[in-house]
Tab-separated table of C-alpha atoms in Angstrom:
chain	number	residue	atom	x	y	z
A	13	UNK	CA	0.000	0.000	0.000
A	14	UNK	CA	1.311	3.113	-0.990
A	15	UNK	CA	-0.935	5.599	1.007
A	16	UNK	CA	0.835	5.767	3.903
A	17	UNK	CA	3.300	7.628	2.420
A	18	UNK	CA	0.321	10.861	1.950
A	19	UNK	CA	0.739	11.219	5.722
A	20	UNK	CA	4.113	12.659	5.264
A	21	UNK	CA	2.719	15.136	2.561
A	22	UNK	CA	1.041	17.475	5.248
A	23	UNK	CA	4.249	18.255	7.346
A	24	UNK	CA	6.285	18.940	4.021
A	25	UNK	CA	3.054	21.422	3.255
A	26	UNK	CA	3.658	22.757	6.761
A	27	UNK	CA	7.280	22.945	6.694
A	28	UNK	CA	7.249	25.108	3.262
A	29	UNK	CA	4.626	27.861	4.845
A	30	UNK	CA	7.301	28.320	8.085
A	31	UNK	CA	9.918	29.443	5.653
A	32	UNK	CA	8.233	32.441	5.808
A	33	UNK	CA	8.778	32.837	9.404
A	34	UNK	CA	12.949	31.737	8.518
A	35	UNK	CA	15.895	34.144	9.529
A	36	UNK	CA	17.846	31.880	7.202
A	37	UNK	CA	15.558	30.501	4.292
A	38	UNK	CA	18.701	28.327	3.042
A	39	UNK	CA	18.780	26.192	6.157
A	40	UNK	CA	15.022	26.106	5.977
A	41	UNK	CA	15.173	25.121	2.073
A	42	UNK	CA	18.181	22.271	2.693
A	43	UNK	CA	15.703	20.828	5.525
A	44	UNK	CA	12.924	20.519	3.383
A	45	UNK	CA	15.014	18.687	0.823
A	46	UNK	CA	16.106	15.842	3.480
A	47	UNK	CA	12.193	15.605	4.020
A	48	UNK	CA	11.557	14.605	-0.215
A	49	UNK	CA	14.127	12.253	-0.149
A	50	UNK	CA	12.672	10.769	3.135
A	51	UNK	CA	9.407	10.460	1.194
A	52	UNK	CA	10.875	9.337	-1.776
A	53	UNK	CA	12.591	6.408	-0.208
A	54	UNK	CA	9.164	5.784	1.842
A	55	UNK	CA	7.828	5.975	-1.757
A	56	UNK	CA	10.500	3.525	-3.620
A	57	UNK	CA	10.022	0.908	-0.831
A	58	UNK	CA	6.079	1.178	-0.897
A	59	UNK	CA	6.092	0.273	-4.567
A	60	UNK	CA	9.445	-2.530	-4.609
A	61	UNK	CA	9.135	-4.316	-0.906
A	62	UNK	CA	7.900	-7.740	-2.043
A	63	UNK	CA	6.336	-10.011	0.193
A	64	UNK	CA	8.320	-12.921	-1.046
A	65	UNK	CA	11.350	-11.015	-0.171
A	66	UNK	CA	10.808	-10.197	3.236
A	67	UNK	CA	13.342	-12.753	4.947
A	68	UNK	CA	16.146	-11.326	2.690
A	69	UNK	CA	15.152	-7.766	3.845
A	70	UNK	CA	15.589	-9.044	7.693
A	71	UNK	CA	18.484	-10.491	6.717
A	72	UNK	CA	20.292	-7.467	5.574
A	73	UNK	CA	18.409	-5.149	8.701
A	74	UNK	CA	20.376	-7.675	11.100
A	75	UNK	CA	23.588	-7.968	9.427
A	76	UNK	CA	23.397	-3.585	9.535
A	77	UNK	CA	22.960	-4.255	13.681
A	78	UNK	CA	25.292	-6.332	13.814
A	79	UNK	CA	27.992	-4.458	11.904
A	80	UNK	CA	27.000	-1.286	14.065
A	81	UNK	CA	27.011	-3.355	17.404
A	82	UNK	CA	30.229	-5.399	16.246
A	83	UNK	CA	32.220	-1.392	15.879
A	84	UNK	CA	30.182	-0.166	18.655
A	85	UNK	CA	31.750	-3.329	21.215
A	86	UNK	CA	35.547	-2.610	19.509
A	87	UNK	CA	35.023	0.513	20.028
A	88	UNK	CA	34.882	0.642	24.044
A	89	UNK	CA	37.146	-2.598	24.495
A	90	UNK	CA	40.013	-0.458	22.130
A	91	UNK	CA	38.884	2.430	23.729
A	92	UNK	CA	39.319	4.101	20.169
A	93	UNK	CA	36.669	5.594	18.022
A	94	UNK	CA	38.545	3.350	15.480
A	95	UNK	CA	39.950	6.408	13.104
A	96	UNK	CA	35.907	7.712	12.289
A	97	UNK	CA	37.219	10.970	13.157
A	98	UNK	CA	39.540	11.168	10.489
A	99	UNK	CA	37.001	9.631	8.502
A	100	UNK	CA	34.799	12.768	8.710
A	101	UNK	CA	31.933	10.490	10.660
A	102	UNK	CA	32.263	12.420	13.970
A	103	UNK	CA	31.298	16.010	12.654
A	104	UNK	CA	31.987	19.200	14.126
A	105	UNK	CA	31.093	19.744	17.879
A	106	UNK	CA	31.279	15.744	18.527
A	107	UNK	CA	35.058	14.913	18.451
A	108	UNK	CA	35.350	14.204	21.759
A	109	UNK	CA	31.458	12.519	21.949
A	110	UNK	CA	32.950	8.993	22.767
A	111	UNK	CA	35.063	9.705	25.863
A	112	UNK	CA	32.660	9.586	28.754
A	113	UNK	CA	33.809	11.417	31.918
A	114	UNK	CA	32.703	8.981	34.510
A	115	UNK	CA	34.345	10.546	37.557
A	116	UNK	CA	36.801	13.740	38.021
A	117	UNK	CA	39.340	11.214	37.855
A	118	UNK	CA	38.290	8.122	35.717
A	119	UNK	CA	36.414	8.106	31.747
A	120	UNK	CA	35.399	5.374	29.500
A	121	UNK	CA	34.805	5.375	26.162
A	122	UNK	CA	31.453	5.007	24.313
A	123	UNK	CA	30.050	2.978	21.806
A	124	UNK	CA	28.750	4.784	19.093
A	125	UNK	CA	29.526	2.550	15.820
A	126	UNK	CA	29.309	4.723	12.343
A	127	UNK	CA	26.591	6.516	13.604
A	128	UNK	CA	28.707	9.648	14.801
A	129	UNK	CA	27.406	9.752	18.620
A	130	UNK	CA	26.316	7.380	20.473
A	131	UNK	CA	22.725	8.353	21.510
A	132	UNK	CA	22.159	8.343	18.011
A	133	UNK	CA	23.138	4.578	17.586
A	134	UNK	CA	21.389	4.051	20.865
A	135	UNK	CA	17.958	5.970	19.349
A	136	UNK	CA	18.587	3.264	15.952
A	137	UNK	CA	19.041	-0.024	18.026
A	138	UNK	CA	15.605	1.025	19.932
A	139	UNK	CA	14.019	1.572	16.676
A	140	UNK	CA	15.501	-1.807	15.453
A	141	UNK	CA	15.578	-4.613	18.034
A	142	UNK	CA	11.995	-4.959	18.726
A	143	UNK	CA	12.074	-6.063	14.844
A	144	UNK	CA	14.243	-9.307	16.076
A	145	UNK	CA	12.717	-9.865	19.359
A	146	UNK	CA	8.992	-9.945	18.082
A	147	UNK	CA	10.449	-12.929	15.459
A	148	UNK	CA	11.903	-14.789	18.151
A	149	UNK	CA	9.036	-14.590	20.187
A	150	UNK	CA	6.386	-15.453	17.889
A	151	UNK	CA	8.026	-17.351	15.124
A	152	UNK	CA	8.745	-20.594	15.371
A	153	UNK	CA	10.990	-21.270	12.571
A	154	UNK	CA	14.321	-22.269	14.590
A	155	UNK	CA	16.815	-20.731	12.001
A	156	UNK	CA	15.140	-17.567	12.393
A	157	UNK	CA	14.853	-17.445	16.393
A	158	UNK	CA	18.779	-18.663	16.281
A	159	UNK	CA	18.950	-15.270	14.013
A	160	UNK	CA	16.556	-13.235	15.718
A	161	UNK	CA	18.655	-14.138	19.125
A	162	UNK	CA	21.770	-13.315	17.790
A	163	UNK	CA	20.795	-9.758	16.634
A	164	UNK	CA	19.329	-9.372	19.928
A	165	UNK	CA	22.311	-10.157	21.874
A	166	UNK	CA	24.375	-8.476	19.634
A	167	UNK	CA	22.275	-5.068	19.758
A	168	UNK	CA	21.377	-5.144	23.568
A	169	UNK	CA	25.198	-5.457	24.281
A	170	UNK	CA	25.918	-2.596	21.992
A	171	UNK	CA	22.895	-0.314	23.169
A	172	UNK	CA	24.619	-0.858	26.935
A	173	UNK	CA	27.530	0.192	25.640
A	174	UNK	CA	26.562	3.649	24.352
A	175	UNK	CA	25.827	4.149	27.985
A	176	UNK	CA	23.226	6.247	26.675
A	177	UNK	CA	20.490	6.124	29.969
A	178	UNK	CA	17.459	7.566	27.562
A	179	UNK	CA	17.931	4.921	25.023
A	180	UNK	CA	18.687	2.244	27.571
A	181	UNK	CA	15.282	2.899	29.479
A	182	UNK	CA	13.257	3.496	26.354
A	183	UNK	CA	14.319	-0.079	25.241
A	184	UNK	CA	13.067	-0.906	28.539
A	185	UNK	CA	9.980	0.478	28.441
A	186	UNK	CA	9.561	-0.744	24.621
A	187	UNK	CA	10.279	-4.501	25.949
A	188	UNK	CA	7.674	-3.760	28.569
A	189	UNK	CA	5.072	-3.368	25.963
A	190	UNK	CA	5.587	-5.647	23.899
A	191	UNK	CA	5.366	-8.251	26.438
A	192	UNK	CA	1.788	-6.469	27.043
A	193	UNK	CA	0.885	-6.616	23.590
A	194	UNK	CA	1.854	-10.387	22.814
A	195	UNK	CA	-0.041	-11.260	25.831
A	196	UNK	CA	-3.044	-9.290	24.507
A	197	UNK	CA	-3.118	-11.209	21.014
A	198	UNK	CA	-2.049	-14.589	22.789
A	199	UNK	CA	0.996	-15.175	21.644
A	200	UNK	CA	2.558	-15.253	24.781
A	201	UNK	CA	0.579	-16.502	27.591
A	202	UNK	CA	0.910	-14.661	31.047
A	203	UNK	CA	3.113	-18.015	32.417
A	204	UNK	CA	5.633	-17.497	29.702
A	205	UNK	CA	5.523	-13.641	29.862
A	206	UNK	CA	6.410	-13.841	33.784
A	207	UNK	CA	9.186	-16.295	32.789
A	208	UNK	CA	10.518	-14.274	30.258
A	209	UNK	CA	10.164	-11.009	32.555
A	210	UNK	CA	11.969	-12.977	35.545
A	211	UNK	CA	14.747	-14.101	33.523
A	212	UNK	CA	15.488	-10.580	31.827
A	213	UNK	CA	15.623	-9.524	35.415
A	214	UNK	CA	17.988	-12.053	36.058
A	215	UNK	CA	20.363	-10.893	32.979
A	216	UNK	CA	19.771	-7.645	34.188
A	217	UNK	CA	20.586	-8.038	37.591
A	218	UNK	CA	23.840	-9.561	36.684
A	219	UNK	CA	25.364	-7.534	34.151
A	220	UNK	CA	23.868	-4.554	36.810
A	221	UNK	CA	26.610	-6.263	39.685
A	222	UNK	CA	29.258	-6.995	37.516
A	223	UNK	CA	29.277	-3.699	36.395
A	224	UNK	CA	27.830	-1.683	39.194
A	225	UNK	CA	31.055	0.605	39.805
A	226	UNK	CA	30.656	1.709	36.394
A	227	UNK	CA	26.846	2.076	35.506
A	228	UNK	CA	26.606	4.250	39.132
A	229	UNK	CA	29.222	6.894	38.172
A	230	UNK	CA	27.480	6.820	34.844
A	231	UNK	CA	23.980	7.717	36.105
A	232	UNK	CA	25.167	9.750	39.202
A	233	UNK	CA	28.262	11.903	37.221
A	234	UNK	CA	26.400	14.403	35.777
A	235	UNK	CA	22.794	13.629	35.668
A	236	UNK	CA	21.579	16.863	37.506
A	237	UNK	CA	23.616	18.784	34.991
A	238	UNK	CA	21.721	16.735	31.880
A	239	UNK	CA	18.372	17.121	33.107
A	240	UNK	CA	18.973	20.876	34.420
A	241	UNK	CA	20.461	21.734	30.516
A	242	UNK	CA	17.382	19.942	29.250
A	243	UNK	CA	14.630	21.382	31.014
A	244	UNK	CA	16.307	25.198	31.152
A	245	UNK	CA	16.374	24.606	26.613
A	246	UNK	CA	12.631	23.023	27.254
A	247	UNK	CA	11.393	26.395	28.895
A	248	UNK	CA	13.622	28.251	26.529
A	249	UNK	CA	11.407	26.966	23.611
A	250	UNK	CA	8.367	26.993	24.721
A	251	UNK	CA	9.047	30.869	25.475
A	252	UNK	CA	10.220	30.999	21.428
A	253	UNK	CA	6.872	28.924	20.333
A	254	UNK	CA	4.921	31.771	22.591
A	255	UNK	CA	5.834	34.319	19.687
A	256	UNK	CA	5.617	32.281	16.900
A	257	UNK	CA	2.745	29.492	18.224
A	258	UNK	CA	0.967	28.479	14.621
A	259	UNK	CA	4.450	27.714	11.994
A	260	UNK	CA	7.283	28.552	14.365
A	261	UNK	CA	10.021	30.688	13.706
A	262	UNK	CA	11.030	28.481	10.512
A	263	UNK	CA	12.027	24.650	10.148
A	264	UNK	CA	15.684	24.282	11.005
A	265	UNK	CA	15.626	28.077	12.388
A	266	UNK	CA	15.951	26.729	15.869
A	267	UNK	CA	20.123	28.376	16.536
A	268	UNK	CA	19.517	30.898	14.310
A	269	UNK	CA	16.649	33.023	16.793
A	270	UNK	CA	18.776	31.661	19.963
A	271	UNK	CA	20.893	35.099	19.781
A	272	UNK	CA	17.601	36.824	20.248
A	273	UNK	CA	16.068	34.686	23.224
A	274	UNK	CA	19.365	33.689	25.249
A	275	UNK	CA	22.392	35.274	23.533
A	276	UNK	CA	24.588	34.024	26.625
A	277	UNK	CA	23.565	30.622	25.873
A	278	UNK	CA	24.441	30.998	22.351
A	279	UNK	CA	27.870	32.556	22.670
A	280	UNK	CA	28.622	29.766	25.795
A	281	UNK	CA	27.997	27.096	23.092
A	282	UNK	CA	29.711	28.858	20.429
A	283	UNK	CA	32.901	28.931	22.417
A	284	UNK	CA	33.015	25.374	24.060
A	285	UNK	CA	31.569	23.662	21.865
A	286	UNK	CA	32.004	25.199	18.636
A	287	UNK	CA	28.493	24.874	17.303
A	288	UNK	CA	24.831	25.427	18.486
A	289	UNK	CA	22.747	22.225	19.653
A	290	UNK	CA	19.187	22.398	19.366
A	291	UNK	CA	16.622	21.863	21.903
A	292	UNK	CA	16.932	17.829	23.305
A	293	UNK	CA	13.578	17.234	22.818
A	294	UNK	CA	12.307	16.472	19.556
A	295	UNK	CA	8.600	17.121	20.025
A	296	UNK	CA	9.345	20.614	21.231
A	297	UNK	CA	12.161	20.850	18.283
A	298	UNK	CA	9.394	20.799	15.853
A	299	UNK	CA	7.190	22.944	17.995
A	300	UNK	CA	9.217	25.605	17.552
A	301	UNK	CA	10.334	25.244	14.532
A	302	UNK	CA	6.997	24.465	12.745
A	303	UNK	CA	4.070	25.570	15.318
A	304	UNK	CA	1.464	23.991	16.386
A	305	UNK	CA	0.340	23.016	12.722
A	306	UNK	CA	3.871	21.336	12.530
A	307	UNK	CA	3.456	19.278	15.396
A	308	UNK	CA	-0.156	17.932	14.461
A	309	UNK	CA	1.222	17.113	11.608
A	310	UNK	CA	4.312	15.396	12.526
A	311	UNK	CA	2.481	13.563	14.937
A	312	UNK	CA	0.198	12.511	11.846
A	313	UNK	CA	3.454	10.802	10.449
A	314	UNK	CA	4.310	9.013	13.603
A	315	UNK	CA	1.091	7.595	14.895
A	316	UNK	CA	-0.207	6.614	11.914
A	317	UNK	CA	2.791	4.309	11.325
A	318	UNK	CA	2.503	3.060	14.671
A	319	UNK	CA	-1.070	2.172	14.179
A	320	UNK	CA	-0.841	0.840	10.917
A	321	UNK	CA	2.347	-1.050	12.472
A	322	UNK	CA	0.513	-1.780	15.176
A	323	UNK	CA	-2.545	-3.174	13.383
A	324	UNK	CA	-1.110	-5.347	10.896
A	325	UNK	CA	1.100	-7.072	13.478
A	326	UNK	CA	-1.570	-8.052	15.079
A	327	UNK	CA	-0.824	-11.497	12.615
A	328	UNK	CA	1.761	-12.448	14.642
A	329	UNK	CA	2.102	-16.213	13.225
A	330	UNK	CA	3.096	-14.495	9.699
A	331	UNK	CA	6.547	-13.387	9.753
A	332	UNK	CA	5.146	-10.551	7.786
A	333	UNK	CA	3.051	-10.218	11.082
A	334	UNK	CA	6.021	-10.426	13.121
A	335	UNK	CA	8.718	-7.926	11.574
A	336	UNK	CA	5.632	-5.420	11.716
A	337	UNK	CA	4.366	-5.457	15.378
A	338	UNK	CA	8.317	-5.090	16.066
A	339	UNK	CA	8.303	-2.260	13.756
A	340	UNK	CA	5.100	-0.975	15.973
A	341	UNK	CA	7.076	-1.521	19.292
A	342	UNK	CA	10.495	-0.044	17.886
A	343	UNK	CA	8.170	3.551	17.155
A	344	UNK	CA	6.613	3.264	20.581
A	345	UNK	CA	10.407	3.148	21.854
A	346	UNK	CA	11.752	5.944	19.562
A	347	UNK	CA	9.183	8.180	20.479
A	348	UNK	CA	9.730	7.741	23.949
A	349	UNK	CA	13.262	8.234	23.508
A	350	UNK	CA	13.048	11.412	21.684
A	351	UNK	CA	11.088	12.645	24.603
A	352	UNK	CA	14.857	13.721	25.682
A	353	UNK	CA	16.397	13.427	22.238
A	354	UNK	CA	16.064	14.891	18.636
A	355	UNK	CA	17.572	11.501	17.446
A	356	UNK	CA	15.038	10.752	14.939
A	357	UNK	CA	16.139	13.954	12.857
A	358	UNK	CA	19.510	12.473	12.324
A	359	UNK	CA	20.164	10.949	9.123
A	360	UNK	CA	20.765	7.613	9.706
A	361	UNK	CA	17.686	7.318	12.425
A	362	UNK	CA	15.519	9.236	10.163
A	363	UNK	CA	16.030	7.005	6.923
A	364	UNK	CA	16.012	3.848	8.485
A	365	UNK	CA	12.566	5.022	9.978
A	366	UNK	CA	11.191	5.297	6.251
């Protein structure tokens, strides 16, 4: 079905009227681009993705986690980003994203495979995983829960590795519900759900002790500082959407008005980092960027995949049915995610999404 794709169309609609609103109609123009070749892929695989096909199409989505996991793992046991710098992978403002200060005296490094930094690969192995779980769980084609198990294992050792906390509790969370939803179409009964439940706690619970040095520095270090920067930019943007509350000051405008609203901020980032972030909360990123017309419709785009994710994967015995409740749970997990992320508007999130 190639409808789905028309729920893109209103946002692109949206996005064009808030280059009137722009202080740099460039930036505005070169987002809108990334947008039509979003919907062109969406298009392209709409009209080629062949039932018949579908197992080779897995195939290739868990090779692509494992490759990323496989670079993500080398990446914290070398403790190297494994020359992607000089590659041009980490752009500019990142260099230093893999070194995580854990302590005033001790750091680690994070995995972030080619994805540049490693929330984003955290934000792609959310959107992913479910995929391979829901197989495992529902299919019972040995070769493919082998796969399916593999990929998981792979990915969930990866996605700890980013040390990314958002992406490691929206995983969470997504697991959560799926369980709940499997239950709810009977392919899991509640015995097995508990028993899968207690034995992730298990796994859990063991990696948590053999690790527990590290994973407390990483939560305690500088969590009041995260959450402080993320909910002082939250306010900030809501106070920019106040002005500008129906199409926002202009898609991809977001830096550009931030010498008008909090010049001290802009200058501090300027200097330390060497570039601007935008707001670390992707809801709110299109907000202000796009209004409140540009948040209905971006919310069009993602609930209606989730739905229509959600609703054909519902056939659970199919492996059609399968691959698309996991695409329903990996949404549900990237959304949550993006509550403290803008993750999805990355390139390699944002295309694999399509």
């Amino acid at each position: 079905s190639k409808w789905p794709v028309l729920l893109i169309l209103p946002f692109i609609g949206v996005m064009l009227l808030s280059t009137f609103n722009s202080l740099n109609t460039t930036w505005s123009l070169y987002e809108i681009t990334r947008w039509i070749r979003f919907t062109l892929i969406a298009l392209y695989l709409s009209c080629n993705v062949r039932k018949e096909n579908l197992r080779f199409y897995v195939i290739c989505l868990g090779a692509a986690v494992c490759v990323q996991s496989a670079t993500a793992i080398l990446q914290v046991l070398l403790r190297s980003d494994l020359g992607l710098s000089r590659l041009g992978v980490i752009g500019k403002g990142s260099e230093d994203v893999f070194v995580q200060q854990l302590s005033n005296t001790s750091q680690t490094v994070r995995g972030a495979g080619t994805m540049g930094h490693p929330n984003v690969l955290g934000s792609y192995l959310v959107l992913l995983l479910p995929v391979f779980v829901s197989m495992g769980l529902s299919l019972k084609d040995p070769r493919v829960r082998r796969w399916s198990f593999f990929v998981f294992v792979a990915g969930s050792a990866a996605l700890a590795l980013t040390f990314s906390r958002a992406a490691i509790l929206a995983y969470l969370v997504s697991m959560v519900f799926m369980i709940a939803l499997f239950i709810r179409v009977n392919v899991l009964s509640l015995k097995r759900a508990l028993l899968i439940s207690l034995l992730g706690f298990l796994a859990l619970s063991a990696v948590g002790l053999a690790a527990r040095g590290m994973i407390e520095k990483r939560v305690n270090y500088d969590l009041k500082e995260s959450i402080d920067f993320r909910m002082k930019y939250n306010w900030l943007a809501l106070r920019i959407t106040r002005d500008q509350p129906f199409l926002g000051v202009g898609i991809n405008n977001f830096t550009q008005v931030l010498d008008e609203y909090d010049p001290e901020r802009a200058a501090k980032m300027e200097r330390d980092e060497g570039v601007r972030a935008v707001v670390h909360n992707l809801y709110l990123l299109v907000l202000t960027e796009t209004g409140a017309l540009g948040l209905l419709a971006f919310m069009l785009i993602l609930v209606g995949v989730f739905l229509l994710a959600l609703r054909k994967g519902l056939d659970t015995g199919t492996l059609g049915g399968a691959v698309t409740a996991g695409i329903a749970v990996g949404v549900f997990g990237v959304a949550v995610h993006n509550l403290t992320e803008f993750s999805l508007w990355v390139d390699s999130t944002m295309y694999v999404f399509a």
